[in-house]
XYZ file of C-alpha atoms in Angstrom:
650
model
C 118.550 -7.323 4.554
C 119.500 -7.836 0.880
C 116.312 -9.824 0.097
C 114.064 -8.140 2.603
C 112.554 -11.591 3.531
C 112.030 -13.246 6.922
C 114.926 -15.465 8.070
C 114.472 -19.090 9.230
C 116.392 -19.121 12.511
C 117.089 -22.891 12.316
C 118.620 -22.794 8.841
C 119.472 -19.092 8.624
C 117.750 -19.014 5.207
C 115.101 -16.671 3.824
C 111.489 -17.882 4.011
C 109.082 -17.918 1.018
C 105.997 -16.165 2.399
C 103.634 -17.871 -0.134
C 104.624 -21.399 0.928
C 106.113 -20.622 4.328
C 109.081 -22.780 3.338
C 112.825 -21.888 3.417
C 114.300 -20.803 0.078
C 117.401 -22.191 -1.571
C 119.298 -18.995 -2.377
C 121.137 -20.626 -5.305
C 117.969 -21.709 -7.106
C 115.527 -19.331 -5.453
C 113.033 -22.314 -4.946
C 111.236 -23.500 -1.820
C 112.913 -26.394 -0.048
C 111.148 -29.646 0.801
C 111.915 -29.979 4.483
C 111.457 -33.794 4.430
C 114.154 -34.274 1.767
C 115.895 -30.924 2.179
C 115.659 -30.538 -1.641
C 114.111 -27.742 -3.707
C 110.533 -28.304 -4.844
C 110.061 -28.331 -8.669
C 107.231 -26.053 -9.826
C 106.402 -28.602 -12.555
C 105.279 -31.059 -9.831
C 102.736 -28.534 -8.691
C 101.559 -28.166 -12.224
C 101.357 -31.982 -12.513
C 99.262 -32.226 -9.349
C 97.025 -29.486 -10.612
C 96.806 -31.207 -14.005
C 95.980 -34.536 -12.393
C 93.248 -32.986 -10.300
C 91.912 -31.053 -13.248
C 91.968 -34.240 -15.338
C 90.373 -36.131 -12.497
C 87.670 -33.486 -12.136
C 87.117 -33.534 -15.892
C 86.991 -37.336 -15.830
C 84.533 -37.241 -12.948
C 82.436 -34.625 -14.754
C 82.462 -36.665 -17.985
C 81.673 -39.794 -16.049
C 78.761 -38.176 -14.177
C 77.436 -36.765 -17.439
C 77.580 -40.189 -19.004
C 75.910 -41.583 -15.895
C 73.093 -39.059 -16.239
C 72.587 -39.904 -19.925
C 72.530 -43.630 -19.200
C 69.915 -43.063 -16.476
C 67.758 -41.173 -18.928
C 68.104 -44.003 -21.427
C 67.192 -46.533 -18.737
C 64.121 -44.496 -17.824
C 63.115 -44.191 -21.486
C 63.714 -47.915 -22.073
C 61.668 -48.897 -19.020
C 58.850 -46.631 -20.148
C 58.962 -48.105 -23.656
C 58.950 -51.642 -22.265
C 55.937 -50.750 -20.122
C 54.114 -49.293 -23.134
C 54.926 -52.330 -25.288
C 53.826 -54.705 -22.542
C 50.629 -52.719 -22.049
C 49.969 -52.739 -25.823
C 50.431 -56.506 -26.100
C 48.272 -57.215 -23.071
C 45.573 -54.736 -24.165
C 45.498 -56.380 -27.593
C 45.007 -59.823 -26.057
C 42.274 -58.521 -23.703
C 40.583 -56.688 -26.601
C 40.307 -59.853 -28.653
C 39.048 -61.776 -25.656
C 36.432 -59.029 -25.120
C 35.594 -59.109 -28.828
C 34.886 -62.838 -28.565
C 32.611 -62.269 -25.570
C 30.618 -59.455 -27.233
C 30.261 -61.438 -30.453
C 28.853 -64.285 -28.398
C 26.445 -61.856 -26.670
C 25.421 -60.384 -30.049
C 24.757 -63.904 -31.318
C 22.556 -64.668 -28.304
C 20.572 -61.413 -28.618
C 20.047 -61.924 -32.352
C 18.840 -65.513 -32.061
C 16.614 -64.809 -29.079
C 14.929 -62.191 -31.240
C 14.453 -64.700 -34.055
C 12.946 -67.248 -31.663
C 10.562 -64.637 -30.231
C 8.742 -64.644 -33.566
C 7.412 -68.099 -32.670
C 5.506 -66.449 -29.737
C 6.223 -69.515 -27.612
C 7.611 -68.376 -24.200
C 8.423 -71.945 -23.136
C 10.434 -72.543 -26.294
C 12.137 -69.140 -25.884
C 13.142 -69.957 -22.305
C 14.517 -73.303 -23.465
C 16.566 -71.678 -26.215
C 17.671 -68.915 -23.820
C 18.879 -71.485 -21.276
C 20.912 -73.276 -23.950
C 22.437 -70.045 -25.250
C 23.394 -68.690 -21.805
C 25.115 -71.897 -20.663
C 28.350 -70.659 -22.248
C 28.447 -67.571 -19.957
C 29.639 -67.593 -16.317
C 26.963 -67.542 -13.647
C 25.966 -64.008 -12.751
C 27.221 -62.479 -16.011
C 23.705 -62.181 -17.514
C 21.234 -60.596 -15.104
C 18.112 -60.413 -17.268
C 16.737 -61.065 -20.733
C 13.692 -59.047 -21.730
C 11.599 -58.294 -24.797
C 9.559 -55.104 -25.148
C 6.981 -54.182 -27.764
C 7.067 -51.059 -29.925
C 5.540 -49.003 -27.065
C 8.111 -50.084 -24.504
C 5.863 -52.533 -22.629
C 7.790 -55.610 -21.452
C 6.184 -58.709 -22.982
C 8.819 -61.164 -21.763
C 11.339 -61.058 -18.922
C 13.515 -63.795 -17.471
C 13.304 -62.098 -14.032
C 9.633 -61.023 -13.942
C 7.545 -63.281 -11.648
C 4.400 -64.802 -13.219
C 1.330 -62.698 -12.779
C 3.204 -59.439 -12.174
C 1.950 -56.410 -14.064
C 3.959 -55.675 -17.236
C 6.673 -53.089 -16.825
C 7.614 -50.329 -19.247
C 11.103 -49.599 -20.569
C 9.993 -46.780 -22.821
C 12.153 -44.268 -20.946
C 15.244 -46.482 -20.895
C 18.191 -45.371 -23.027
C 18.452 -48.576 -25.047
C 14.758 -48.433 -26.051
C 14.966 -44.738 -26.933
C 18.009 -45.487 -29.128
C 16.004 -47.948 -31.235
C 12.865 -45.808 -31.178
C 14.541 -42.574 -32.191
C 16.830 -43.859 -34.927
C 15.752 -45.449 -38.185
C 15.227 -49.113 -37.211
C 18.144 -51.252 -38.309
C 18.981 -54.830 -37.271
C 22.156 -54.005 -35.354
C 23.385 -54.350 -31.805
C 23.158 -51.365 -29.452
C 25.290 -51.157 -26.298
C 23.917 -48.710 -23.758
C 25.781 -46.881 -21.041
C 25.644 -48.418 -17.535
C 22.468 -47.978 -15.539
C 21.941 -48.719 -11.858
C 18.991 -50.853 -10.873
C 16.786 -49.136 -8.334
C 15.834 -52.485 -6.806
C 19.194 -54.288 -6.530
C 21.625 -51.386 -6.852
C 23.603 -53.294 -9.478
C 25.076 -51.581 -12.531
C 24.201 -53.194 -15.876
C 24.946 -52.839 -19.558
C 22.017 -53.299 -21.910
C 22.851 -55.076 -25.201
C 19.816 -54.803 -27.443
C 18.621 -55.382 -31.004
C 15.346 -54.404 -32.714
C 12.856 -56.831 -34.239
C 11.270 -55.268 -37.321
C 7.890 -55.827 -38.914
C 7.547 -56.865 -42.542
C 7.100 -53.149 -43.298
C 10.483 -52.322 -41.724
C 9.039 -50.608 -38.640
C 9.915 -51.418 -35.040
C 7.965 -54.341 -33.585
C 9.984 -55.432 -30.569
C 13.274 -54.802 -28.824
C 15.315 -57.691 -27.374
C 17.682 -56.698 -24.546
C 20.202 -58.619 -22.454
C 21.395 -57.045 -19.178
C 25.078 -57.792 -18.503
C 26.494 -57.283 -15.009
C 29.046 -54.475 -14.955
C 30.404 -55.793 -11.649
C 30.965 -59.203 -13.249
C 33.000 -57.647 -16.072
C 34.965 -55.653 -13.509
C 35.729 -58.778 -11.473
C 36.864 -60.622 -14.598
C 39.427 -57.903 -15.339
C 40.346 -57.681 -11.648
C 41.335 -61.354 -11.617
C 44.127 -60.564 -14.092
C 45.221 -57.237 -12.532
C 44.682 -57.407 -8.784
C 46.849 -54.375 -7.921
C 44.867 -51.089 -7.970
C 47.947 -49.429 -9.503
C 47.102 -51.299 -12.727
C 43.634 -50.836 -14.199
C 41.600 -52.195 -17.118
C 38.725 -50.064 -18.409
C 36.077 -50.654 -21.054
C 34.650 -47.493 -22.626
C 32.311 -46.589 -25.442
C 33.350 -44.469 -28.409
C 32.255 -41.317 -26.568
C 34.643 -42.036 -23.688
C 32.083 -43.054 -21.031
C 33.091 -45.810 -18.623
C 31.294 -49.120 -19.182
C 33.326 -51.001 -16.566
C 36.582 -50.637 -14.637
C 38.657 -53.225 -12.800
C 39.117 -50.932 -9.750
C 37.124 -47.997 -8.290
C 34.124 -49.095 -10.352
C 31.484 -47.127 -8.427
C 33.431 -43.854 -8.735
C 33.786 -44.370 -12.499
C 30.153 -45.112 -13.272
C 28.523 -42.273 -15.176
C 31.881 -40.560 -15.684
C 33.652 -39.767 -18.936
C 37.367 -39.627 -19.660
C 38.794 -36.240 -20.754
C 38.245 -35.314 -24.393
C 41.974 -35.061 -25.160
C 42.407 -38.843 -25.092
C 43.802 -40.144 -28.393
C 40.955 -42.563 -29.098
C 38.497 -39.639 -28.888
C 40.593 -37.219 -30.953
C 41.568 -39.762 -33.602
C 38.553 -42.004 -34.292
C 40.286 -43.597 -37.300
C 43.086 -45.062 -35.174
C 42.591 -48.616 -33.885
C 45.138 -48.516 -31.051
C 47.606 -46.263 -29.302
C 49.463 -45.260 -26.128
C 49.463 -42.263 -23.810
C 50.430 -41.249 -20.283
C 47.853 -39.563 -18.080
C 46.613 -39.080 -14.535
C 43.235 -40.727 -13.897
C 40.581 -38.468 -12.447
C 38.889 -41.423 -10.712
C 41.779 -42.379 -8.404
C 44.471 -39.760 -9.101
C 47.070 -42.345 -10.237
C 49.354 -41.569 -13.190
C 49.671 -44.516 -15.556
C 51.066 -45.644 -18.888
C 47.994 -46.447 -20.970
C 47.542 -48.636 -24.035
C 44.160 -48.633 -25.749
C 42.685 -50.908 -28.407
C 39.395 -50.598 -30.269
C 37.321 -53.789 -30.229
C 36.651 -54.756 -33.880
C 33.003 -54.678 -34.861
C 31.806 -52.864 -31.734
C 31.799 -49.190 -30.631
C 34.031 -50.070 -27.691
C 37.551 -49.200 -26.547
C 39.582 -51.322 -24.133
C 42.218 -49.417 -22.177
C 44.942 -50.909 -19.977
C 46.868 -48.651 -17.601
C 50.039 -49.676 -15.759
C 50.841 -47.527 -12.710
C 53.811 -45.287 -13.498
C 55.047 -45.279 -9.906
C 54.804 -49.051 -9.768
C 56.645 -49.478 -13.077
C 59.313 -46.918 -12.306
C 59.801 -47.656 -8.580
C 62.340 -50.499 -9.051
C 64.300 -48.441 -11.566
C 64.207 -45.323 -9.388
C 65.515 -47.321 -6.442
C 68.280 -48.673 -8.640
C 69.143 -45.209 -9.939
C 69.374 -43.790 -6.426
C 71.534 -46.712 -5.397
C 73.736 -46.171 -8.440
C 74.217 -42.505 -7.566
C 75.184 -43.395 -3.999
C 77.620 -46.040 -5.206
C 79.258 -43.724 -7.687
C 79.509 -40.972 -5.090
C 81.381 -43.348 -2.807
C 83.443 -44.522 -5.775
C 84.334 -40.926 -6.652
C 85.488 -40.209 -3.094
C 87.564 -43.434 -3.010
C 89.043 -42.836 -6.501
C 87.553 -46.179 -7.654
C 85.511 -44.636 -10.421
C 86.296 -47.269 -13.013
C 85.699 -50.212 -10.667
C 82.454 -48.750 -9.343
C 81.379 -47.857 -12.853
C 81.783 -51.462 -13.962
C 80.033 -52.679 -10.823
C 77.169 -50.259 -11.342
C 76.739 -51.293 -14.964
C 76.853 -54.951 -13.996
C 74.283 -54.409 -11.232
C 72.035 -52.431 -13.536
C 72.174 -55.132 -16.176
C 71.354 -57.836 -13.645
C 68.488 -55.787 -12.261
C 67.219 -54.995 -15.734
C 67.379 -58.692 -16.631
C 65.534 -59.521 -13.428
C 62.807 -57.019 -14.280
C 62.510 -58.534 -17.741
C 62.272 -62.012 -16.220
C 59.514 -60.814 -13.885
C 57.609 -59.286 -16.783
C 58.185 -62.456 -18.789
C 56.755 -64.502 -15.926
C 53.694 -62.230 -15.793
C 53.173 -62.656 -19.522
C 53.586 -66.439 -19.234
C 51.044 -66.473 -16.395
C 48.598 -64.446 -18.484
C 49.071 -66.794 -21.445
C 48.505 -69.849 -19.266
C 45.236 -68.327 -18.021
C 44.239 -67.340 -21.558
C 41.630 -69.742 -22.905
C 42.988 -69.639 -26.464
C 46.162 -71.237 -27.768
C 48.852 -68.565 -28.171
C 52.056 -68.720 -30.233
C 54.387 -65.694 -30.186
C 57.242 -65.499 -32.720
C 59.908 -62.878 -33.307
C 60.715 -61.130 -36.589
C 63.067 -63.958 -37.657
C 60.362 -66.606 -37.195
C 61.676 -68.163 -33.964
C 59.245 -69.133 -31.218
C 59.407 -66.679 -28.321
C 56.594 -68.110 -26.252
C 53.740 -70.632 -26.441
C 51.180 -71.864 -23.930
C 49.911 -75.330 -23.022
C 46.536 -74.719 -24.720
C 48.308 -74.322 -28.078
C 50.167 -77.634 -27.633
C 46.899 -79.343 -26.761
C 44.963 -77.899 -29.730
C 47.789 -78.774 -32.176
C 48.192 -82.249 -30.595
C 51.881 -81.575 -29.917
C 53.816 -83.894 -27.617
C 56.338 -81.117 -26.875
C 55.855 -78.748 -23.939
C 55.771 -74.922 -24.337
C 59.310 -74.738 -22.905
C 60.571 -77.178 -25.541
C 59.069 -75.082 -28.338
C 60.821 -71.912 -27.216
C 63.628 -70.926 -29.581
C 62.841 -73.298 -32.478
C 62.209 -71.866 -35.942
C 58.760 -71.730 -37.516
C 59.718 -74.289 -40.203
C 60.920 -76.694 -37.516
C 57.592 -76.274 -35.712
C 55.689 -77.125 -38.895
C 57.652 -80.376 -39.172
C 56.348 -81.416 -35.736
C 52.728 -81.083 -36.939
C 50.537 -83.270 -39.106
C 50.260 -82.137 -42.759
C 46.759 -80.746 -42.204
C 47.721 -78.766 -39.077
C 50.912 -77.510 -40.741
C 48.809 -75.808 -43.427
C 47.030 -73.785 -40.721
C 50.260 -72.058 -39.657
C 51.399 -71.097 -43.144
C 52.582 -67.493 -43.018
C 50.215 -65.247 -45.014
C 51.531 -63.175 -47.892
C 49.888 -59.933 -46.752
C 51.187 -58.385 -43.530
C 47.787 -57.713 -42.002
C 45.617 -59.529 -39.486
C 43.900 -62.594 -40.872
C 41.521 -65.182 -39.463
C 39.875 -68.347 -40.675
C 37.920 -71.313 -39.406
C 39.563 -74.717 -39.745
C 38.424 -78.260 -39.018
C 40.642 -80.842 -37.366
C 39.606 -84.005 -39.205
C 41.665 -86.272 -36.927
C 40.088 -85.060 -33.666
C 36.769 -83.793 -35.044
C 37.198 -80.270 -33.724
C 36.343 -76.853 -35.162
C 38.985 -74.199 -34.541
C 39.237 -70.463 -35.163
C 42.739 -69.388 -36.176
C 43.897 -65.758 -36.106
C 47.248 -64.362 -37.246
C 48.284 -60.944 -35.956
C 51.451 -59.111 -37.048
C 53.367 -57.104 -34.430
C 54.404 -53.826 -36.045
C 55.793 -50.681 -34.482
C 56.565 -47.567 -36.540
C 56.411 -49.649 -39.724
C 58.935 -52.183 -38.414
C 57.891 -55.839 -38.246
C 58.669 -57.202 -34.773
C 57.066 -60.637 -35.119
C 53.659 -62.224 -35.146
C 51.073 -63.814 -32.848
C 48.981 -66.903 -33.624
C 45.734 -67.328 -31.654
C 43.889 -70.663 -31.812
C 40.417 -71.002 -30.288
C 38.416 -74.244 -29.915
C 34.964 -73.526 -31.389
C 33.682 -77.130 -31.271
C 31.179 -76.556 -28.474
C 30.035 -73.293 -30.037
C 29.517 -74.996 -33.415
C 27.454 -77.751 -31.815
C 25.294 -75.173 -30.033
C 24.868 -73.238 -33.285
C 23.729 -76.410 -35.027
C 21.343 -77.161 -32.176
C 19.927 -73.629 -32.282
C 19.630 -73.811 -36.079
C 17.675 -77.062 -35.788
C 15.351 -75.544 -33.172
C 14.858 -72.461 -35.334
C 13.833 -74.462 -38.426
C 11.693 -77.249 -36.919
C 8.185 -77.258 -35.475
C 8.429 -78.591 -31.916
C 5.078 -80.436 -31.808
C 5.122 -82.288 -35.132
C 8.804 -82.377 -36.006
C 7.969 -80.951 -39.450
C 9.847 -77.990 -40.949
C 8.290 -74.735 -39.750
C 6.932 -71.955 -41.944
C 10.319 -70.302 -42.452
C 12.040 -73.560 -43.481
C 9.177 -74.532 -45.796
C 9.183 -71.130 -47.539
C 12.952 -71.336 -47.950
C 12.717 -74.814 -49.532
C 9.879 -73.655 -51.817
C 11.908 -70.673 -53.037
C 14.960 -72.876 -53.617
C 12.859 -75.308 -55.633
C 11.327 -72.528 -57.726
C 14.759 -70.998 -58.395
C 16.190 -74.359 -59.434
C 13.240 -75.256 -61.691
C 12.565 -71.785 -63.168
C 13.715 -72.837 -66.647
C 11.758 -76.115 -66.732
C 8.095 -76.933 -67.199
C 5.941 -79.004 -64.903
C 7.930 -77.862 -61.867
C 5.569 -79.480 -59.342
C 2.760 -78.279 -57.142
C 1.915 -77.035 -53.655
C -0.725 -78.544 -51.381
C -2.399 -76.410 -48.702
C -3.940 -78.659 -46.007
C -6.191 -77.707 -43.097
C -7.773 -80.014 -40.487
C -11.568 -79.641 -40.579
C -13.335 -78.371 -37.436
C -10.094 -78.528 -35.437
C -11.339 -75.869 -33.009
C -14.203 -78.184 -32.054
C -11.686 -80.916 -31.208
C -9.853 -78.554 -28.829
C -13.090 -77.223 -27.329
C -14.594 -80.668 -26.816
C -11.636 -82.878 -25.909
C -8.975 -80.359 -24.805
C -5.687 -79.189 -26.234
C -3.773 -82.425 -25.391
C -6.193 -84.301 -27.609
C -5.737 -81.625 -30.287
C -1.966 -82.102 -30.120
C -2.427 -85.867 -30.630
C -4.633 -85.177 -33.653
C -1.994 -82.913 -35.211
C 0.749 -85.478 -34.560
C -1.411 -88.266 -36.007
C -2.252 -86.205 -39.118
C 1.468 -85.416 -39.515
C 2.315 -89.141 -39.407
C -0.335 -89.997 -42.026
C 0.863 -87.176 -44.305
C 4.455 -88.410 -44.064
C 3.403 -91.981 -44.866
C 1.469 -90.848 -47.942
C 4.284 -88.744 -49.460
C 7.085 -89.724 -51.750
C 10.741 -89.382 -50.797
C 11.072 -86.237 -52.936
C 8.088 -84.448 -51.388
C 8.664 -81.835 -48.656
C 5.997 -81.252 -45.945
C 5.800 -78.401 -43.447
C 3.580 -77.013 -40.702
C 2.668 -73.377 -41.356
C 0.947 -72.876 -38.010
C -2.000 -74.175 -35.979
C -3.813 -76.878 -37.970
C -2.412 -75.626 -41.300
C 0.045 -77.771 -43.246
C 1.607 -77.522 -46.665
C 3.390 -79.963 -48.979
C 5.811 -79.215 -51.808
C 5.250 -81.887 -54.486
C 8.345 -81.947 -56.647
C 8.827 -83.561 -60.044
C 5.103 -84.150 -60.607
C 2.334 -82.863 -62.820
C -0.683 -81.060 -61.416
C -2.890 -84.121 -61.905
C -0.392 -86.315 -60.078
C -0.405 -83.779 -57.244
C -4.233 -83.910 -57.157
C -4.120 -87.738 -56.924
C -1.568 -87.481 -54.113
C -3.785 -84.982 -52.282
C -6.796 -87.268 -52.693
C -4.813 -90.180 -51.271
C -3.813 -88.102 -48.256
C -7.391 -86.933 -47.698
C -8.787 -90.472 -47.937
C -6.134 -91.918 -45.635
C -6.862 -89.337 -42.931
C -10.604 -89.779 -43.251
C -10.249 -93.567 -42.934
C -7.799 -93.462 -39.997
C -9.181 -91.804 -36.843
C -6.746 -90.589 -34.207
C -6.230 -92.998 -31.278
C -6.063 -91.313 -27.863
C -5.181 -92.771 -24.482
C -7.455 -92.736 -21.430
C -5.347 -90.074 -19.717
C -5.799 -87.560 -22.529
C -9.546 -87.373 -23.078
C -12.635 -89.446 -22.425
C -13.293 -90.175 -26.088
C -15.900 -92.818 -26.969
C -14.093 -95.723 -28.520
C -10.712 -94.128 -27.823
C -10.545 -92.580 -31.320
C -11.217 -89.097 -32.693
C -12.273 -89.062 -36.367
C -11.015 -86.080 -38.322
C -11.042 -85.029 -41.952
C -8.911 -82.633 -43.914
C -9.475 -80.168 -46.750
C -6.777 -79.654 -49.362
C -6.093 -76.967 -51.963
C -3.785 -77.749 -54.915
C -1.992 -75.348 -57.263
C 0.667 -75.938 -59.929
C 3.984 -74.096 -59.594
C 4.722 -73.486 -63.251
C 5.363 -69.778 -63.852
C 4.661 -68.703 -60.251
C 6.668 -67.300 -57.388
C 6.347 -68.587 -53.832
C 3.960 -65.888 -52.596
C 1.592 -66.325 -55.546
C 1.659 -70.121 -55.277
C 0.799 -70.105 -51.562
C -1.936 -67.512 -52.046
C -3.553 -69.538 -54.834
C -3.244 -72.755 -52.820
C -5.036 -71.007 -49.943
C -7.822 -69.906 -52.306
C -8.276 -73.498 -53.451
C -8.295 -74.599 -49.794
C -10.982 -72.025 -48.964
C -13.030 -73.327 -51.870
C -12.734 -76.857 -50.446
C -13.874 -75.556 -47.066
C -16.738 -73.586 -48.557
C -18.038 -76.523 -50.608
C -18.366 -78.962 -47.732
C -14.866 -79.778 -46.398
C -13.160 -83.200 -46.591
C -12.362 -82.633 -50.229
C -9.601 -81.636 -52.642
C -9.939 -78.547 -54.846
C -7.608 -77.489 -57.665
C -7.016 -73.787 -58.148
C -8.618 -72.639 -61.390
């Protein structure tokens, strides 16, 4: 009654209504019924403090967990971008090598077309295209200034000439001011085969600078797509080749849907034409997949190579790990094992991250092993990060790529011969460099490129690329020989003879008595062809060539200008000495008829007598064009006054 509180009947004590516990009347505190002692209010405050601290600790921990997840996501994205940039750079240089090879083929086919010899052109074309995979080149054609096809590797004999006047590549050369440069057209689909092709073309100009012909090589778009698809088989990852306007030239996946399409105009390589490379994240309109893209302009060509790694594919392992981490930490929070689970989670994340890096490293190693060039990757401190077997083979190293990993650049140089060590000398300027080197010991020609790896102005290392150019050099020499030599007689052709004449005139411009030029023409050669046939005419030209060679001195330089026309550069001789030499040649040919076999022509006696007319002109004070023109005038005089004679230009 005095406290106005309920009474506990068992203890006869008042009850605290807030705790429903009996109260100790001396201390006025609730009593713990298990110990029968008063409960201290400070214990309640301690429990509350512990729980508050625990909740704060959990909140801090979960905040830190969230931040670390964001960092992991950002780091994974950055690793994907860096990997895409490195791979795109390697693919861009491989594509650059291919397009330079195609440009070389187109240019030299155009030069050989000037000979107007289809058989020779097909022979040269076959040699040039041996270095390309089968099916990569679909057609080689040459059209005149009106768009009429005058040569095609796919046109059957006897078929009516086709016209390419309406084709984009021909219109590009026709509309613009003619310039000897390569044009890469957008893909076109063949109405006959349904195949998509790229036309790589160059103009052939007249002496007046106007368009004479257009040489075009049709490259299979599907073949380019399959080549990229061999490296990236998963449709989540895609390699695209575009022109500077953003139109698709080829795509490793969904090729048909991409043909004729153009990427959105907000892409970095369209908005910033001065940039050579970059990264962005976007959703592709062709297949609706969001990817991390790295793009690289191909040096020397209006092309952009873009590599996209599927965002879902890149982020899926990390997202699974993050969800697992959240579940683990939730369980750890409930079980009050936050610290232990935190350490476990961090350990698991590190192991998983290391595993992902090892997987990416294995992919890069696989790509390097498939790469046809030798590759050496070093970090910023000069230690070898990675090398492939092709590099060890080209540098004649006994060590394997695994044994090179981790050694310093100076230690690598000590493993090389002195000549090869000079190739890998670090350049002074931190910009891409390339040079051609010759391996004297193995007789090989190599192309060495050094590429710095820089991000945001920070040097991250460098890449060495070593390409074996021996076969290419041999083919270039073979093509050069074919381009400068007359096939029938083995003499230098018109271009080579004019070049030698101009060199001689330039070297002897300050001297007197600088030699002479002989213009030679077989008399009545058309009658030989008409009467005995062209095989007999070929034997006559070869026989005349042999007699001319035998009559010349070692310093004299003969050439075939075309048909039955020859010319001789007589060096280090006076005009009278040149006249005597011409007379000796004329007499020798007149006295030595051409022997022919029974299978060539039914010639009485087995010999065809021929004579030759020769015009002579001194070179003192003349240029090449004047000298040849005056020699021709003297030759015409010899023809007009009876043939089989030598006339000196007066």
